[in-house]
Coordinates of C-alpha atoms in Angstrom, one line a residue:
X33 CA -1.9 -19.1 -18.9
X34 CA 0.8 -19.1 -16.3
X35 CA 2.8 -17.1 -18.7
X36 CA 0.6 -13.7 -17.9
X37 CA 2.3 -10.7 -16.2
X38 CA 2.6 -7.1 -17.3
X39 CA 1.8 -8.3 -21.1
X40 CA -0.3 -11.4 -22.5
X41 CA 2.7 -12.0 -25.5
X42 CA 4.8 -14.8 -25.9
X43 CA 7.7 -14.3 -23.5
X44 CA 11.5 -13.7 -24.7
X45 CA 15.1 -14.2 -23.1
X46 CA 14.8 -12.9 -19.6
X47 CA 17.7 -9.8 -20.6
X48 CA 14.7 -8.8 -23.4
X49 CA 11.7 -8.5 -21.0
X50 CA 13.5 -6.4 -19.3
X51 CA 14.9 -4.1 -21.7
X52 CA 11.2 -3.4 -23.2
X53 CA 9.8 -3.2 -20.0
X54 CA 12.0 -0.4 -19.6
X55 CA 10.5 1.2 -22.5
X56 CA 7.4 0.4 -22.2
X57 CA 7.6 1.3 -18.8
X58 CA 8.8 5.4 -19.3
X59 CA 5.1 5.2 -21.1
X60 CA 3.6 3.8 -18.2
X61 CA 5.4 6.6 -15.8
X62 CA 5.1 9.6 -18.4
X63 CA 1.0 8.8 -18.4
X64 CA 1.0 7.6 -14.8
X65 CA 1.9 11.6 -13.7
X66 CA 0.4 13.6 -16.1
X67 CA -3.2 12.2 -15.7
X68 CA -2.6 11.8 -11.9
X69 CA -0.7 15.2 -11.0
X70 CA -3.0 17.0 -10.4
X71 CA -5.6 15.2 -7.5
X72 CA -1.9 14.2 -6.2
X73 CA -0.7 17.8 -5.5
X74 CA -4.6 17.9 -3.1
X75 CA -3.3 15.1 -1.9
X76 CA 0.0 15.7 -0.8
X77 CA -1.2 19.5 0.6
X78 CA -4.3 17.6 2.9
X79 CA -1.5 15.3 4.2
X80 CA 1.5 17.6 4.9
X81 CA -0.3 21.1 6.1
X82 CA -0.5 21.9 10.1
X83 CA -2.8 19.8 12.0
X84 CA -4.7 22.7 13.0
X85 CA -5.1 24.1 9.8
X86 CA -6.2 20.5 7.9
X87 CA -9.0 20.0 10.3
X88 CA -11.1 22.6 8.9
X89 CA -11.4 21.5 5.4
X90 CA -11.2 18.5 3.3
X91 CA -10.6 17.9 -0.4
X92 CA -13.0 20.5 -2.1
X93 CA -11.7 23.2 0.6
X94 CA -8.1 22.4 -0.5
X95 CA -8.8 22.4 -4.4
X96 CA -10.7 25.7 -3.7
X97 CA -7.6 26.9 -1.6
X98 CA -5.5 26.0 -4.5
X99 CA -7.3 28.1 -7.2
X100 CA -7.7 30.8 -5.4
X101 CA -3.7 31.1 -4.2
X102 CA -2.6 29.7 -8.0
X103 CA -5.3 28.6 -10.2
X104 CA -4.6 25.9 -12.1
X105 CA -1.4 25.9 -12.6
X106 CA -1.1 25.2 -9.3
X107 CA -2.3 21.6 -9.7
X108 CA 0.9 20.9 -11.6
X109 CA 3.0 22.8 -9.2
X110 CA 6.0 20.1 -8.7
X111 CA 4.8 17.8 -12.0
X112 CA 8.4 18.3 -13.3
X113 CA 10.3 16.3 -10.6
X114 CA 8.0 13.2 -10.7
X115 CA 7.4 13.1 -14.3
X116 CA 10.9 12.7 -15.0
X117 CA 11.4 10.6 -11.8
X118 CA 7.8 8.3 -12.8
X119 CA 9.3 7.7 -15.9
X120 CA 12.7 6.4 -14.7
X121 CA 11.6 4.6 -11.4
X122 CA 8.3 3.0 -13.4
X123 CA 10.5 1.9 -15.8
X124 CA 13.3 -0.1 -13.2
X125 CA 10.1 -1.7 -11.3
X126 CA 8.8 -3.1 -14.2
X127 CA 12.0 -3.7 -15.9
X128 CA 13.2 -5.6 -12.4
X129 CA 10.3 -7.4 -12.0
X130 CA 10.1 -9.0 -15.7
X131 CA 13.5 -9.5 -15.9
X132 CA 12.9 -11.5 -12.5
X133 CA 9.9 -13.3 -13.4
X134 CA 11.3 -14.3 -16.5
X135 CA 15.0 -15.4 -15.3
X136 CA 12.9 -17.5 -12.8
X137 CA 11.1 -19.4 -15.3
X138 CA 12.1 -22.8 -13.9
X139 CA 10.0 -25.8 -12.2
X140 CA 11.3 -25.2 -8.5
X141 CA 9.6 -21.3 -8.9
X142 CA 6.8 -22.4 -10.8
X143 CA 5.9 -23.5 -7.0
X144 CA 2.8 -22.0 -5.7
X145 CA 2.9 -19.9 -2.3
X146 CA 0.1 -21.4 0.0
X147 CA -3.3 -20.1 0.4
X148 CA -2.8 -17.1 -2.8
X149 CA -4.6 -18.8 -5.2
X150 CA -2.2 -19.6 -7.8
X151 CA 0.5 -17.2 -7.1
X152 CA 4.1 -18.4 -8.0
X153 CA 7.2 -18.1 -5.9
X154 CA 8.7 -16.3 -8.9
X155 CA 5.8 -13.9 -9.3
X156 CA 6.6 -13.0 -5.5
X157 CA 10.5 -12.7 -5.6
X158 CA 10.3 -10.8 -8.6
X159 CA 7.5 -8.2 -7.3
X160 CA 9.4 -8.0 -4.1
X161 CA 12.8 -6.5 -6.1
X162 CA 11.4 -5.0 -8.9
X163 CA 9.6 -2.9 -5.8
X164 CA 12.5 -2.4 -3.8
X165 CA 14.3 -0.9 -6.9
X166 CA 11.8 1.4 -7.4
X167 CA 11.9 3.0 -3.9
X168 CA 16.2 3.6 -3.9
X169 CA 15.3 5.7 -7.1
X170 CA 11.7 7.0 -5.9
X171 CA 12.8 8.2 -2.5
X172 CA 14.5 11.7 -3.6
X173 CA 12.2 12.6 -6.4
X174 CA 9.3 12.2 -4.0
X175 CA 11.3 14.6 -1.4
X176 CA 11.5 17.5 -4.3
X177 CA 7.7 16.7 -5.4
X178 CA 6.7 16.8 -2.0
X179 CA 8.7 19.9 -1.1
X180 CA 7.5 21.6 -4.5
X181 CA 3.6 21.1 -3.8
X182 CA 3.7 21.9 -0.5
X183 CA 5.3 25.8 -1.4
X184 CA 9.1 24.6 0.0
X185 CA 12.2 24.5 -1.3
X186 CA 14.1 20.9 -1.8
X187 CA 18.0 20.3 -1.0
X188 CA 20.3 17.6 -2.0
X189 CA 21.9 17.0 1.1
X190 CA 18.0 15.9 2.4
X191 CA 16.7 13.9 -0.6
X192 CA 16.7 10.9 1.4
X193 CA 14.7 12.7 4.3
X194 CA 12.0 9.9 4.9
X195 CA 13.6 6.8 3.4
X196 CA 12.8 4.0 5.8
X197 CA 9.2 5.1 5.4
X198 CA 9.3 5.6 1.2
X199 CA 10.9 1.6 1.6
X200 CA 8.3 0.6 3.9
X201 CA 5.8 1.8 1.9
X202 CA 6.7 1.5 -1.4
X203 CA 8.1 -2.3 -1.0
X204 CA 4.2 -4.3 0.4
X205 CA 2.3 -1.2 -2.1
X206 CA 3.6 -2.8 -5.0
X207 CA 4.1 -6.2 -4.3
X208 CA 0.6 -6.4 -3.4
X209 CA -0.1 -4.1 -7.1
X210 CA 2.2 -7.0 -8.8
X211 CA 0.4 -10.0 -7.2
X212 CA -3.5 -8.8 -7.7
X213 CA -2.4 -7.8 -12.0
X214 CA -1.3 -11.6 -11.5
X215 CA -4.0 -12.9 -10.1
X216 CA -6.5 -11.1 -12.2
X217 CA -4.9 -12.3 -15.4
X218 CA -5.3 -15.8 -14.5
X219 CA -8.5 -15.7 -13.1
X220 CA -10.4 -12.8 -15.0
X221 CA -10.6 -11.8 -18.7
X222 CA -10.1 -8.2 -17.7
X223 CA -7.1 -7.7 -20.2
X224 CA -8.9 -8.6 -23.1
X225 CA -10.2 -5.2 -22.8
X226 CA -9.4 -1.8 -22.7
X227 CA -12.0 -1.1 -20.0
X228 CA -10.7 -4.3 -18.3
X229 CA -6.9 -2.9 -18.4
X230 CA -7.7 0.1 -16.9
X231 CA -9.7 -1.2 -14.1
X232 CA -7.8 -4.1 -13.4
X233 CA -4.7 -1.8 -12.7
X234 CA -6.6 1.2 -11.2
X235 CA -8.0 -1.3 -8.6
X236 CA -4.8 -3.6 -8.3
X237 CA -2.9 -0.2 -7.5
X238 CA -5.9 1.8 -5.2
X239 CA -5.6 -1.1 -3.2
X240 CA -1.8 -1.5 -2.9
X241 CA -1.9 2.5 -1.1
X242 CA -5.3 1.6 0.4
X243 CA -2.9 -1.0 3.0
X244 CA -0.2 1.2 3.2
X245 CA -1.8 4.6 3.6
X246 CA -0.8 5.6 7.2
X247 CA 2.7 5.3 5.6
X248 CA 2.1 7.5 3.0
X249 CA 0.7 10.0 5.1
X250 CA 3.7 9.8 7.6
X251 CA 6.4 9.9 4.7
X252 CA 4.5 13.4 2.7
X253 CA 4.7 15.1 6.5
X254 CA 8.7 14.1 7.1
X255 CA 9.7 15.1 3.3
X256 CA 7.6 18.4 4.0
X257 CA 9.3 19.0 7.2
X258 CA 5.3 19.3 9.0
X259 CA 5.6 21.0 12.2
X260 CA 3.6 20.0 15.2
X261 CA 3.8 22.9 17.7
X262 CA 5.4 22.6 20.6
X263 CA 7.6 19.9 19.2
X264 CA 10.5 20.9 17.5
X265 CA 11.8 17.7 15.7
X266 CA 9.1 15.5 15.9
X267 CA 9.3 11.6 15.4
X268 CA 7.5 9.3 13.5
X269 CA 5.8 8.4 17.0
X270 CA 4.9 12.2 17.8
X271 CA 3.1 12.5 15.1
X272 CA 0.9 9.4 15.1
X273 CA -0.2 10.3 18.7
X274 CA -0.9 13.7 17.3
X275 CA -2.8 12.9 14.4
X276 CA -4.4 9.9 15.7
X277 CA -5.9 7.4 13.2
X278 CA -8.2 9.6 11.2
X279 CA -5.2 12.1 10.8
X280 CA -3.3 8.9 9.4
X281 CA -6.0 8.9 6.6
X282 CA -6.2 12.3 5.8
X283 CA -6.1 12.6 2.0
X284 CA -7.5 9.3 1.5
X285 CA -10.2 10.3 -1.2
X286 CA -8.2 12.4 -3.4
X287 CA -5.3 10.3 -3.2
X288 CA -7.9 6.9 -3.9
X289 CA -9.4 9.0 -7.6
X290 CA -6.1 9.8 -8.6
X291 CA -4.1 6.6 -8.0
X292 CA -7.3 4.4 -9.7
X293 CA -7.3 7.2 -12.6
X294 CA -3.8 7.6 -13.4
X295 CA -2.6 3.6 -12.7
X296 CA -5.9 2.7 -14.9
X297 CA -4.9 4.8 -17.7
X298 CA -0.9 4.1 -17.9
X299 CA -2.3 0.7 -18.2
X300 CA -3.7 1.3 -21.3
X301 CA -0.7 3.0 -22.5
X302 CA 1.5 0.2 -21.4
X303 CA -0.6 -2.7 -23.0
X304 CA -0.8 -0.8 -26.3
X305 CA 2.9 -0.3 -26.5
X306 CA 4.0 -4.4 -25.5
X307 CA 1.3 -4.9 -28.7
X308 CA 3.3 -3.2 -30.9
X309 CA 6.5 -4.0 -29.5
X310 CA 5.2 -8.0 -30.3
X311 CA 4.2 -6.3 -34.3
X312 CA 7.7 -5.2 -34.8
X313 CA 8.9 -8.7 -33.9
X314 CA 11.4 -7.3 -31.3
X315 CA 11.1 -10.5 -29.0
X316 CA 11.7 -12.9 -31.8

């Protein structure tokens, strides 16, 4: 079924898709942060702390770190930025994308990109905007989260501290999320399940920051301000050499658990929505 994107309904007009993808979307974003807060903030504290310091301990030393210095309110220290900000910039990817995909609905996009097993031209172009869109309104709420878990205070005049990075890894994370949901729902039965759902999306998504994760790494130590001694404004380039490759990665386990956890689950809470959304009759 070619028709098969973020729902397995019977589409609507193109201006309907995308206003209940917004809504279903805020549900996606509001489940998204508040299952994966909390392995995010170990994240984001592994990835932006001093070099010196991060060698000597990975993610059980930093949730220990955490408890001791705030217990366990600390693992939601900064949840308030990015639940709002999930819930709006979750919302415009998803609303972008199915607006797109839907608009596009015509033979010349029905076109399949060579070598990707199926995948249409319109699944790309719409993945492509829907996840530009989502890093314009991403970028400064990540900067105040960042800021937040890390113990600093955020500005306004900085919010877009980091944005070539947020773009560059924001815009391949979730094409490639966009294009494996597609793919899976044409070649697996995973959706017919809730099991299926939450895998499918966990996976598609773990994946998506899995190729991009230097990036992600690089972008948390800008927004934090991370200072490299004896550098006093470093560059992107400082810091790779610095770091090296397996400082790139730092972070990578926590960040895997909570990205498969919390994509898996918003899944759920997505799919259930679209089905009652298709009960009420609103796309008739």
């Amino acid at each position: 079924d070619l028709e098969k994107m973020t729902h397995n309904h019977k589409r609507g007009e193109w201006y309907k898709e995308g206003a209940i993808s917004l809504a279903t979307g805020m549900l996606y974003g509001a489940a998204n942060t508040l299952t994966g807060h909390p392995l995010d903030t170990v994240k984001s504290k592994m990835q932006a702390q001093d070099v010196r310091y991060a060698t000597k301990g990975g993610m059980v030393d930093t949730m220990k770190a955490i408890m001791k210095h705030d217990g366990l309110k600390g693992f939601y220290r900064g949840v308030v930025p990015p639940l709002w900000g999930s819930v709006a910039y979750r919302s415009a990817q998803f609303s972008v994308f199915e607006s797109v995909y839907t608009k596009l609905d015509k033979p010349a996009y029905h076109n399949e990109l060579p070598f990707s097993g199926g995948i249409q031209y319109r699944t790309f172009i719409a993945a492509l905007l829907g996840a530009s869109s989502r890093s314009v309104i991403e970028s400064p709420i990540e900067y105040a989260k960042v800021r937040r878990q890390t113990g600093q205070q955020w500005h306004l005049r900085n919010v877009y501290d980091g944005f070539t990075l947020q773009w560059a890894r924001t815009c391949p994370m979730m094409t490639i999320y966009f294009l494996s949901v597609d793919s899976l729902r044409r070649h697996t039965n995973m959706f017919d399940t809730f099991w299926g759902q939450f895998v499918a999306s966990g996976g598609s998504a773990m994946f998506g920051f899995w190729c991009i994760w230097p990036l992600e790494t690089l972008k948390n130590q800008v927004q934090a301000g991370t200072k490299i001694p004896g550098i006093a404004n470093p560059t992107v380039l400082d810091r790779i050499r610095v770091d090296g490759i397996r400082g790139l990665y730092r972070g990578i386990i926590p960040g895997s658990l909570s990205v498969f956890g919390r994509n898996g689950a918003a899944m759920i809470v997505m799919q259930k929505a679209q089905q009652k959304v298709n009960e009420w009759g609103l796309r008739d």
